[in-house]
JSON list of C-alpha atoms in Angstrom, two decimals:
[
{"chain": "A", "resi": 296, "resn": "MET", "atom": "CA", "xyz": [-39.62, -3.32, 2.48]},
{"chain": "A", "resi": 297, "resn": "SER", "atom": "CA", "xyz": [-36.07, -2.66, 3.66]},
{"chain": "A", "resi": 298, "resn": "HIS", "atom": "CA", "xyz": [-34.37, -3.98, 0.54]},
{"chain": "A", "resi": 299, "resn": "LYS", "atom": "CA", "xyz": [-36.07, -1.26, -1.55]},
{"chain": "A", "resi": 300, "resn": "ARG", "atom": "CA", "xyz": [-34.43, 1.62, 0.32]},
{"chain": "A", "resi": 301, "resn": "SER", "atom": "CA", "xyz": [-32.17, 3.68, -1.93]},
{"chain": "A", "resi": 302, "resn": "GLY", "atom": "CA", "xyz": [-29.78, 4.79, 0.82]},
{"chain": "A", "resi": 303, "resn": "LEU", "atom": "CA", "xyz": [-29.78, 8.29, -0.71]},
{"chain": "A", "resi": 304, "resn": "LEU", "atom": "CA", "xyz": [-30.15, 10.42, 2.41]},
{"chain": "A", "resi": 305, "resn": "PRO", "atom": "CA", "xyz": [-27.85, 8.34, 4.68]},
{"chain": "A", "resi": 306, "resn": "GLY", "atom": "CA", "xyz": [-25.27, 8.23, 1.89]},
{"chain": "A", "resi": 307, "resn": "LEU", "atom": "CA", "xyz": [-25.38, 12.01, 1.41]},
{"chain": "A", "resi": 308, "resn": "VAL", "atom": "CA", "xyz": [-24.97, 12.70, 5.12]},
{"chain": "A", "resi": 309, "resn": "ALA", "atom": "CA", "xyz": [-22.23, 10.12, 5.67]},
{"chain": "A", "resi": 310, "resn": "GLY", "atom": "CA", "xyz": [-20.31, 11.28, 2.61]},
{"chain": "A", "resi": 311, "resn": "LEU", "atom": "CA", "xyz": [-20.51, 14.93, 3.65]},
{"chain": "A", "resi": 312, "resn": "LEU", "atom": "CA", "xyz": [-19.22, 14.19, 7.15]},
{"chain": "A", "resi": 313, "resn": "ALA", "atom": "CA", "xyz": [-16.38, 12.08, 5.74]},
{"chain": "A", "resi": 314, "resn": "ALA", "atom": "CA", "xyz": [-15.48, 14.83, 3.26]},
{"chain": "A", "resi": 315, "resn": "LEU", "atom": "CA", "xyz": [-15.32, 17.44, 6.03]},
{"chain": "A", "resi": 316, "resn": "VAL", "atom": "CA", "xyz": [-13.07, 15.23, 8.14]},
{"chain": "A", "resi": 317, "resn": "CYS", "atom": "CA", "xyz": [-10.81, 14.52, 5.16]},
{"chain": "A", "resi": 318, "resn": "ALA", "atom": "CA", "xyz": [-10.60, 18.22, 4.30]},
{"chain": "A", "resi": 319, "resn": "ALA", "atom": "CA", "xyz": [-9.53, 19.05, 7.84]},
{"chain": "A", "resi": 320, "resn": "ALA", "atom": "CA", "xyz": [-6.94, 16.27, 7.84]},
{"chain": "A", "resi": 321, "resn": "LEU", "atom": "CA", "xyz": [-5.52, 17.35, 4.48]},
{"chain": "A", "resi": 322, "resn": "GLY", "atom": "CA", "xyz": [-5.39, 20.97, 5.64]},
{"chain": "A", "resi": 323, "resn": "ALA", "atom": "CA", "xyz": [-3.37, 19.90, 8.66]},
{"chain": "A", "resi": 324, "resn": "ALA", "atom": "CA", "xyz": [-1.07, 17.86, 6.41]},
{"chain": "A", "resi": 325, "resn": "VAL", "atom": "CA", "xyz": [-0.47, 20.88, 4.16]},
{"chain": "A", "resi": 326, "resn": "LEU", "atom": "CA", "xyz": [0.20, 23.11, 7.17]},
{"chain": "A", "resi": 327, "resn": "PHE", "atom": "CA", "xyz": [2.62, 20.71, 8.87]},
{"chain": "A", "resi": 328, "resn": "GLN", "atom": "CA", "xyz": [4.31, 19.36, 5.74]},
{"chain": "A", "resi": 329, "resn": "ASN", "atom": "CA", "xyz": [7.61, 20.93, 6.78]},
{"chain": "A", "resi": 330, "resn": "ARG", "atom": "CA", "xyz": [7.66, 18.61, 9.80]},
{"chain": "A", "resi": 331, "resn": "LEU", "atom": "CA", "xyz": [7.72, 15.51, 7.61]},
{"chain": "A", "resi": 332, "resn": "PRO", "atom": "CA", "xyz": [11.05, 13.79, 6.95]},
{"chain": "A", "resi": 333, "resn": "ALA", "atom": "CA", "xyz": [12.79, 15.47, 4.04]},
{"chain": "A", "resi": 334, "resn": "ALA", "atom": "CA", "xyz": [13.09, 12.18, 2.15]},
{"chain": "A", "resi": 335, "resn": "VAL", "atom": "CA", "xyz": [9.31, 11.72, 2.28]},
{"chain": "A", "resi": 336, "resn": "ALA", "atom": "CA", "xyz": [8.32, 15.31, 1.55]},
{"chain": "A", "resi": 337, "resn": "THR", "atom": "CA", "xyz": [10.69, 15.76, -1.39]},
{"chain": "A", "resi": 338, "resn": "PHE", "atom": "CA", "xyz": [10.33, 12.31, -2.99]},
{"chain": "A", "resi": 339, "resn": "GLY", "atom": "CA", "xyz": [9.11, 12.83, -6.55]},
{"chain": "A", "resi": 340, "resn": "ASN", "atom": "CA", "xyz": [8.66, 16.55, -5.81]},
{"chain": "A", "resi": 341, "resn": "GLY", "atom": "CA", "xyz": [5.93, 15.59, -3.37]},
{"chain": "A", "resi": 342, "resn": "HIS", "atom": "CA", "xyz": [3.59, 14.31, -6.10]},
{"chain": "A", "resi": 343, "resn": "PRO", "atom": "CA", "xyz": [3.42, 10.65, -4.95]},
{"chain": "A", "resi": 344, "resn": "LEU", "atom": "CA", "xyz": [2.48, 11.67, -1.41]},
{"chain": "A", "resi": 345, "resn": "SER", "atom": "CA", "xyz": [-0.22, 14.04, -2.66]},
{"chain": "A", "resi": 346, "resn": "LEU", "atom": "CA", "xyz": [-1.63, 11.43, -5.03]},
{"chain": "A", "resi": 347, "resn": "VAL", "atom": "CA", "xyz": [-1.79, 8.86, -2.25]},
{"chain": "A", "resi": 348, "resn": "SER", "atom": "CA", "xyz": [-3.60, 11.43, -0.09]},
{"chain": "A", "resi": 349, "resn": "SER", "atom": "CA", "xyz": [-6.14, 12.02, -2.87]},
{"chain": "A", "resi": 350, "resn": "LEU", "atom": "CA", "xyz": [-6.77, 8.29, -3.26]},
{"chain": "A", "resi": 351, "resn": "ALA", "atom": "CA", "xyz": [-7.12, 7.88, 0.51]},
{"chain": "A", "resi": 352, "resn": "ILE", "atom": "CA", "xyz": [-9.69, 10.68, 0.63]},
{"chain": "A", "resi": 353, "resn": "ALA", "atom": "CA", "xyz": [-11.67, 9.07, -2.21]},
{"chain": "A", "resi": 354, "resn": "LEU", "atom": "CA", "xyz": [-11.60, 5.71, -0.43]},
{"chain": "A", "resi": 355, "resn": "ILE", "atom": "CA", "xyz": [-12.76, 7.16, 2.89]},
{"chain": "A", "resi": 356, "resn": "VAL", "atom": "CA", "xyz": [-15.63, 9.05, 1.27]},
{"chain": "A", "resi": 357, "resn": "VAL", "atom": "CA", "xyz": [-16.74, 5.96, -0.68]},
{"chain": "A", "resi": 358, "resn": "LEU", "atom": "CA", "xyz": [-16.56, 3.71, 2.39]},
{"chain": "A", "resi": 359, "resn": "ALA", "atom": "CA", "xyz": [-18.68, 6.17, 4.37]},
{"chain": "A", "resi": 360, "resn": "MET", "atom": "CA", "xyz": [-21.29, 6.41, 1.61]},
{"chain": "A", "resi": 361, "resn": "GLY", "atom": "CA", "xyz": [-21.15, 2.69, 0.83]},
{"chain": "A", "resi": 362, "resn": "ALA", "atom": "CA", "xyz": [-21.95, 1.80, 4.44]},
{"chain": "A", "resi": 363, "resn": "ALA", "atom": "CA", "xyz": [-25.52, 2.93, 3.74]},
{"chain": "A", "resi": 364, "resn": "ARG", "atom": "CA", "xyz": [-25.83, 0.20, 1.06]},
{"chain": "A", "resi": 365, "resn": "PRO", "atom": "CA", "xyz": [-26.69, 2.77, -1.62]},
{"chain": "A", "resi": 366, "resn": "ARG", "atom": "CA", "xyz": [-28.60, 1.82, -4.73]},
{"chain": "A", "resi": 367, "resn": "SER", "atom": "CA", "xyz": [-29.30, 5.35, -5.98]},
{"chain": "A", "resi": 368, "resn": "ILE", "atom": "CA", "xyz": [-27.30, 6.45, -9.03]},
{"chain": "A", "resi": 369, "resn": "VAL", "atom": "CA", "xyz": [-27.52, 10.04, -7.78]},
{"chain": "A", "resi": 370, "resn": "LEU", "atom": "CA", "xyz": [-24.87, 9.29, -5.17]},
{"chain": "A", "resi": 371, "resn": "VAL", "atom": "CA", "xyz": [-22.23, 8.45, -7.77]},
{"chain": "A", "resi": 372, "resn": "PRO", "atom": "CA", "xyz": [-21.57, 12.02, -9.05]},
{"chain": "A", "resi": 373, "resn": "VAL", "atom": "CA", "xyz": [-22.08, 13.34, -5.52]},
{"chain": "A", "resi": 374, "resn": "ALA", "atom": "CA", "xyz": [-19.25, 11.10, -4.30]},
{"chain": "A", "resi": 375, "resn": "ALA", "atom": "CA", "xyz": [-16.96, 12.58, -6.96]},
{"chain": "A", "resi": 376, "resn": "LEU", "atom": "CA", "xyz": [-17.99, 16.08, -5.87]},
{"chain": "A", "resi": 377, "resn": "TYR", "atom": "CA", "xyz": [-17.39, 15.29, -2.20]},
{"chain": "A", "resi": 378, "resn": "ALA", "atom": "CA", "xyz": [-13.94, 13.77, -2.78]},
{"chain": "A", "resi": 379, "resn": "GLY", "atom": "CA", "xyz": [-12.73, 16.48, -5.16]},
{"chain": "A", "resi": 380, "resn": "GLY", "atom": "CA", "xyz": [-14.17, 19.19, -2.93]},
{"chain": "A", "resi": 381, "resn": "ALA", "atom": "CA", "xyz": [-12.46, 17.73, 0.13]},
{"chain": "A", "resi": 382, "resn": "VAL", "atom": "CA", "xyz": [-9.08, 17.88, -1.62]},
{"chain": "A", "resi": 383, "resn": "ALA", "atom": "CA", "xyz": [-9.64, 21.47, -2.76]},
{"chain": "A", "resi": 384, "resn": "ALA", "atom": "CA", "xyz": [-10.95, 22.58, 0.65]},
{"chain": "A", "resi": 385, "resn": "GLY", "atom": "CA", "xyz": [-8.02, 20.96, 2.44]},
{"chain": "A", "resi": 386, "resn": "GLN", "atom": "CA", "xyz": [-5.48, 22.55, 0.14]},
{"chain": "A", "resi": 387, "resn": "ILE", "atom": "CA", "xyz": [-7.04, 26.01, 0.50]},
{"chain": "A", "resi": 388, "resn": "ALA", "atom": "CA", "xyz": [-7.49, 25.76, 4.28]},
{"chain": "A", "resi": 389, "resn": "GLY", "atom": "CA", "xyz": [-3.94, 24.60, 4.92]},
{"chain": "A", "resi": 390, "resn": "SER", "atom": "CA", "xyz": [-2.42, 27.12, 2.53]},
{"chain": "A", "resi": 391, "resn": "SER", "atom": "CA", "xyz": [-4.50, 29.98, 3.97]},
{"chain": "A", "resi": 392, "resn": "ILE", "atom": "CA", "xyz": [-3.33, 29.33, 7.52]},
{"chain": "A", "resi": 393, "resn": "MET", "atom": "CA", "xyz": [0.26, 28.89, 6.37]},
{"chain": "A", "resi": 394, "resn": "ILE", "atom": "CA", "xyz": [0.24, 32.13, 4.36]},
{"chain": "A", "resi": 395, "resn": "GLY", "atom": "CA", "xyz": [-1.56, 34.04, 7.11]},
{"chain": "A", "resi": 396, "resn": "ALA", "atom": "CA", "xyz": [0.91, 32.88, 9.75]},
{"chain": "A", "resi": 397, "resn": "THR", "atom": "CA", "xyz": [3.79, 33.92, 7.48]},
{"chain": "A", "resi": 398, "resn": "LEU", "atom": "CA", "xyz": [2.30, 37.37, 6.88]},
{"chain": "A", "resi": 399, "resn": "ARG", "atom": "CA", "xyz": [1.57, 38.00, 10.55]},
{"chain": "A", "resi": 400, "resn": "THR", "atom": "CA", "xyz": [4.90, 36.77, 11.90]},
{"chain": "A", "resi": 401, "resn": "PRO", "atom": "CA", "xyz": [8.13, 38.80, 11.66]},
{"chain": "A", "resi": 402, "resn": "PRO", "atom": "CA", "xyz": [10.78, 37.09, 9.51]},
{"chain": "A", "resi": 403, "resn": "ALA", "atom": "CA", "xyz": [13.13, 36.69, 12.47]},
{"chain": "A", "resi": 404, "resn": "GLU", "atom": "CA", "xyz": [10.49, 34.78, 14.44]},
{"chain": "A", "resi": 405, "resn": "ARG", "atom": "CA", "xyz": [9.27, 32.46, 11.69]},
{"chain": "A", "resi": 406, "resn": "GLY", "atom": "CA", "xyz": [9.67, 28.74, 12.19]},
{"chain": "A", "resi": 407, "resn": "PRO", "atom": "CA", "xyz": [7.90, 25.48, 11.43]},
{"chain": "A", "resi": 408, "resn": "ALA", "atom": "CA", "xyz": [4.13, 25.65, 11.78]},
{"chain": "A", "resi": 409, "resn": "ASP", "atom": "CA", "xyz": [2.58, 24.50, 15.02]},
{"chain": "A", "resi": 410, "resn": "LEU", "atom": "CA", "xyz": [-0.87, 24.26, 16.53]},
{"chain": "A", "resi": 411, "resn": "ALA", "atom": "CA", "xyz": [-0.74, 27.87, 17.71]},
{"chain": "A", "resi": 412, "resn": "ASP", "atom": "CA", "xyz": [-0.82, 28.98, 14.07]},
{"chain": "A", "resi": 413, "resn": "ILE", "atom": "CA", "xyz": [-4.30, 27.51, 13.56]},
{"chain": "A", "resi": 414, "resn": "THR", "atom": "CA", "xyz": [-6.31, 30.65, 14.23]},
{"chain": "A", "resi": 415, "resn": "LEU", "atom": "CA", "xyz": [-9.18, 32.38, 12.51]},
{"chain": "A", "resi": 416, "resn": "ASP", "atom": "CA", "xyz": [-7.02, 35.50, 12.05]},
{"chain": "A", "resi": 417, "resn": "ASN", "atom": "CA", "xyz": [-4.34, 33.59, 10.18]},
{"chain": "A", "resi": 418, "resn": "PHE", "atom": "CA", "xyz": [-6.95, 31.87, 8.06]},
{"chain": "A", "resi": 419, "resn": "SER", "atom": "CA", "xyz": [-8.65, 35.18, 7.19]},
{"chain": "A", "resi": 420, "resn": "ALA", "atom": "CA", "xyz": [-5.33, 36.87, 6.40]},
{"chain": "A", "resi": 421, "resn": "GLY", "atom": "CA", "xyz": [-4.17, 34.12, 4.04]},
{"chain": "A", "resi": 422, "resn": "LEU", "atom": "CA", "xyz": [-7.48, 33.23, 2.42]},
{"chain": "A", "resi": 423, "resn": "PRO", "atom": "CA", "xyz": [-7.31, 35.90, -0.33]},
{"chain": "A", "resi": 424, "resn": "TYR", "atom": "CA", "xyz": [-3.98, 34.47, -1.51]},
{"chain": "A", "resi": 425, "resn": "ALA", "atom": "CA", "xyz": [-4.74, 30.74, -1.29]},
{"chain": "A", "resi": 426, "resn": "PRO", "atom": "CA", "xyz": [-7.02, 30.49, -4.37]},
{"chain": "A", "resi": 427, "resn": "SER", "atom": "CA", "xyz": [-4.02, 31.40, -6.52]},
{"chain": "A", "resi": 428, "resn": "LEU", "atom": "CA", "xyz": [-3.38, 27.65, -6.41]},
{"chain": "A", "resi": 429, "resn": "TYR", "atom": "CA", "xyz": [-6.08, 27.40, -9.08]},
{"chain": "A", "resi": 430, "resn": "ARG", "atom": "CA", "xyz": [-6.20, 30.87, -10.67]},
{"chain": "A", "resi": 431, "resn": "ASP", "atom": "CA", "xyz": [-2.66, 30.93, -12.03]},
{"chain": "A", "resi": 432, "resn": "PRO", "atom": "CA", "xyz": [-1.90, 29.47, -15.49]},
{"chain": "A", "resi": 433, "resn": "LEU", "atom": "CA", "xyz": [-2.41, 25.75, -15.86]},
{"chain": "A", "resi": 434, "resn": "SER", "atom": "CA", "xyz": [1.30, 25.25, -16.44]},
{"chain": "A", "resi": 435, "resn": "GLN", "atom": "CA", "xyz": [1.81, 26.26, -12.80]},
{"chain": "A", "resi": 436, "resn": "THR", "atom": "CA", "xyz": [-1.34, 24.88, -11.19]},
{"chain": "A", "resi": 437, "resn": "TRP", "atom": "CA", "xyz": [-1.65, 21.52, -12.98]},
{"chain": "A", "resi": 438, "resn": "ALA", "atom": "CA", "xyz": [-0.57, 19.58, -9.91]},
{"chain": "A", "resi": 439, "resn": "ALA", "atom": "CA", "xyz": [-3.35, 20.99, -7.71]},
{"chain": "A", "resi": 440, "resn": "TRP", "atom": "CA", "xyz": [-5.95, 20.24, -10.38]},
{"chain": "A", "resi": 441, "resn": "LEU", "atom": "CA", "xyz": [-4.50, 16.75, -10.86]},
{"chain": "A", "resi": 442, "resn": "TYR", "atom": "CA", "xyz": [-4.96, 15.86, -7.19]},
{"chain": "A", "resi": 443, "resn": "ILE", "atom": "CA", "xyz": [-8.60, 17.00, -7.32]},
{"chain": "A", "resi": 444, "resn": "ALA", "atom": "CA", "xyz": [-9.25, 15.03, -10.51]},
{"chain": "A", "resi": 445, "resn": "VAL", "atom": "CA", "xyz": [-7.67, 11.86, -9.12]},
{"chain": "A", "resi": 446, "resn": "ALA", "atom": "CA", "xyz": [-9.81, 12.01, -5.97]},
{"chain": "A", "resi": 447, "resn": "ALA", "atom": "CA", "xyz": [-13.00, 12.70, -7.93]},
{"chain": "A", "resi": 448, "resn": "LEU", "atom": "CA", "xyz": [-12.46, 9.98, -10.55]},
{"chain": "A", "resi": 449, "resn": "ALA", "atom": "CA", "xyz": [-11.44, 7.40, -7.96]},
{"chain": "A", "resi": 450, "resn": "ALA", "atom": "CA", "xyz": [-14.56, 8.10, -5.89]},
{"chain": "A", "resi": 451, "resn": "LEU", "atom": "CA", "xyz": [-16.72, 7.97, -9.02]},
{"chain": "A", "resi": 452, "resn": "ALA", "atom": "CA", "xyz": [-15.37, 4.57, -10.06]},
{"chain": "A", "resi": 453, "resn": "LEU", "atom": "CA", "xyz": [-15.41, 3.01, -6.60]},
{"chain": "A", "resi": 454, "resn": "LEU", "atom": "CA", "xyz": [-18.95, 4.08, -5.72]},
{"chain": "A", "resi": 455, "resn": "THR", "atom": "CA", "xyz": [-20.21, 2.99, -9.14]},
{"chain": "A", "resi": 456, "resn": "LEU", "atom": "CA", "xyz": [-18.96, -0.51, -8.37]},
{"chain": "A", "resi": 457, "resn": "ARG", "atom": "CA", "xyz": [-20.53, -0.41, -4.92]},
{"chain": "A", "resi": 458, "resn": "VAL", "atom": "CA", "xyz": [-23.92, 0.74, -6.21]},
{"chain": "A", "resi": 459, "resn": "ALA", "atom": "CA", "xyz": [-23.85, -1.89, -8.98]},
{"chain": "A", "resi": 460, "resn": "ARG", "atom": "CA", "xyz": [-23.13, -4.66, -6.46]},
{"chain": "A", "resi": 461, "resn": "VAL", "atom": "CA", "xyz": [-25.92, -3.53, -4.13]},
{"chain": "A", "resi": 462, "resn": "ARG", "atom": "CA", "xyz": [-28.45, -3.27, -6.96]},
{"chain": "A", "resi": 463, "resn": "ARG", "atom": "CA", "xyz": [-27.46, -6.71, -8.28]},
{"chain": "A", "resi": 464, "resn": "ALA", "atom": "CA", "xyz": [-27.78, -8.30, -4.85]},
{"chain": "A", "resi": 465, "resn": "GLN", "atom": "CA", "xyz": [-31.15, -6.70, -4.20]},
{"chain": "A", "resi": 466, "resn": "ARG", "atom": "CA", "xyz": [-32.49, -7.79, -7.60]},
{"chain": "A", "resi": 467, "resn": "ALA", "atom": "CA", "xyz": [-31.42, -11.36, -6.86]},
{"chain": "A", "resi": 468, "resn": "LEU", "atom": "CA", "xyz": [-33.08, -11.20, -3.43]},
{"chain": "A", "resi": 469, "resn": "ALA", "atom": "CA", "xyz": [-36.30, -9.82, -4.90]},
{"chain": "A", "resi": 470, "resn": "ALA", "atom": "CA", "xyz": [-36.37, -12.54, -7.56]},
{"chain": "A", "resi": 471, "resn": "GLU", "atom": "CA", "xyz": [-35.86, -15.23, -4.93]},
{"chain": "A", "resi": 472, "resn": "GLU", "atom": "CA", "xyz": [-38.66, -13.85, -2.75]},
{"chain": "A", "resi": 473, "resn": "ALA", "atom": "CA", "xyz": [-41.03, -13.67, -5.72]},
{"chain": "A", "resi": 474, "resn": "LYS", "atom": "CA", "xyz": [-40.20, -17.25, -6.63]},
{"chain": "A", "resi": 475, "resn": "GLN", "atom": "CA", "xyz": [-40.93, -18.44, -3.10]},
{"chain": "A", "resi": 476, "resn": "GLN", "atom": "CA", "xyz": [-44.29, -16.63, -3.01]},
{"chain": "A", "resi": 477, "resn": "GLU", "atom": "CA", "xyz": [-45.45, -17.87, -6.44]},
{"chain": "A", "resi": 478, "resn": "PRO", "atom": "CA", "xyz": [-48.37, -20.41, -6.03]},
{"chain": "A", "resi": 479, "resn": "GLU", "atom": "CA", "xyz": [-47.90, -23.90, -7.39]},
{"chain": "A", "resi": 480, "resn": "TYR", "atom": "CA", "xyz": [-49.70, -24.45, -10.72]},
{"chain": "A", "resi": 481, "resn": "ARG", "atom": "CA", "xyz": [-52.45, -27.09, -10.91]},
{"chain": "A", "resi": 482, "resn": "ALA", "atom": "CA", "xyz": [-54.60, -28.18, -13.83]},
{"chain": "A", "resi": 483, "resn": "PRO", "atom": "CA", "xyz": [-58.33, -27.23, -13.57]},
{"chain": "A", "resi": 484, "resn": "PHE", "atom": "CA", "xyz": [-59.48, -30.72, -12.56]},
{"chain": "A", "resi": 485, "resn": "GLU", "atom": "CA", "xyz": [-56.34, -31.82, -10.75]},
{"chain": "A", "resi": 486, "resn": "PRO", "atom": "CA", "xyz": [-57.06, -32.66, -7.09]},
{"chain": "A", "resi": 487, "resn": "ALA", "atom": "CA", "xyz": [-55.32, -30.64, -4.42]},
{"chain": "A", "resi": 488, "resn": "GLN", "atom": "CA", "xyz": [-53.74, -33.82, -3.07]},
{"chain": "A", "resi": 489, "resn": "ALA", "atom": "CA", "xyz": [-52.46, -36.51, -5.37]},
{"chain": "A", "resi": 490, "resn": "PRO", "atom": "CA", "xyz": [-54.04, -39.95, -4.81]},
{"chain": "A", "resi": 491, "resn": "ALA", "atom": "CA", "xyz": [-51.95, -42.47, -2.95]},
{"chain": "A", "resi": 492, "resn": "PRO", "atom": "CA", "xyz": [-50.12, -44.75, -5.37]},
{"chain": "A", "resi": 493, "resn": "LYS", "atom": "CA", "xyz": [-51.43, -48.31, -5.58]},
{"chain": "A", "resi": 494, "resn": "PRO", "atom": "CA", "xyz": [-48.96, -51.08, -4.96]},
{"chain": "A", "resi": 495, "resn": "THR", "atom": "CA", "xyz": [-47.84, -52.80, -8.07]},
{"chain": "A", "resi": 496, "resn": "THR", "atom": "CA", "xyz": [-48.42, -56.53, -8.40]},
{"chain": "A", "resi": 497, "resn": "ASP", "atom": "CA", "xyz": [-46.56, -59.16, -10.30]},
{"chain": "A", "resi": 498, "resn": "LEU", "atom": "CA", "xyz": [-47.17, -62.82, -11.16]},
{"chain": "A", "resi": 499, "resn": "PHE", "atom": "CA", "xyz": [-45.68, -64.06, -7.90]},
{"chain": "A", "resi": 500, "resn": "THR", "atom": "CA", "xyz": [-47.82, -61.93, -5.61]},
{"chain": "A", "resi": 501, "resn": "PRO", "atom": "CA", "xyz": [-50.76, -63.93, -4.16]},
{"chain": "A", "resi": 502, "resn": "ARG", "atom": "CA", "xyz": [-54.15, -62.46, -4.83]},
{"chain": "A", "resi": 503, "resn": "LYS", "atom": "CA", "xyz": [-56.82, -62.10, -2.16]},
{"chain": "A", "resi": 504, "resn": "PRO", "atom": "CA", "xyz": [-59.52, -64.72, -2.49]},
{"chain": "A", "resi": 505, "resn": "ALA", "atom": "CA", "xyz": [-62.83, -63.39, -3.62]},
{"chain": "A", "resi": 506, "resn": "LYS", "atom": "CA", "xyz": [-65.44, -63.15, -0.91]},
{"chain": "A", "resi": 507, "resn": "ASP", "atom": "CA", "xyz": [-68.82, -64.79, -1.32]}
]
């Protein structure tokens, strides 16, 4: 029956596709962050904007996985992995291209990043340096780890609520179907059809005369 489907495979595929799209979008945001208004990019040292991006990634991943009406608990930790991985992949991809473009461009010709900087050569040149976002001491890299943790925990909590709602609704539906299919109980000698009720008589109702 359709209501017993766990939604595991559709949820895995939808979540993976959403995570890849989010990683690409975050990578582009990291690469083109210098094109944002200064008031937005520097507000709170950029932490509020990054936290909002992490929450948005978690929400998109959960919405994609929740569209499959999942009831499998396995998807809950996978959603956290997808969301946190999307943040990490986006940070590394954007930083790699930015660093590679900086290394391959003479200082006099450097300017704000543009679409022409998104090349495999720039990505390959900057990739060895990008993981330093996470390898350096925690006192320097705490922000990058914080964004990953926020995305993972938000996805974990949101998909847990979604799975719980789907499981609750399906249990209620199954109970209602079982109740409708349950046969009506009858005593062993009770007739299948109840006898027609006899009309009640009172003192003022004329009786039929007895026939000879």
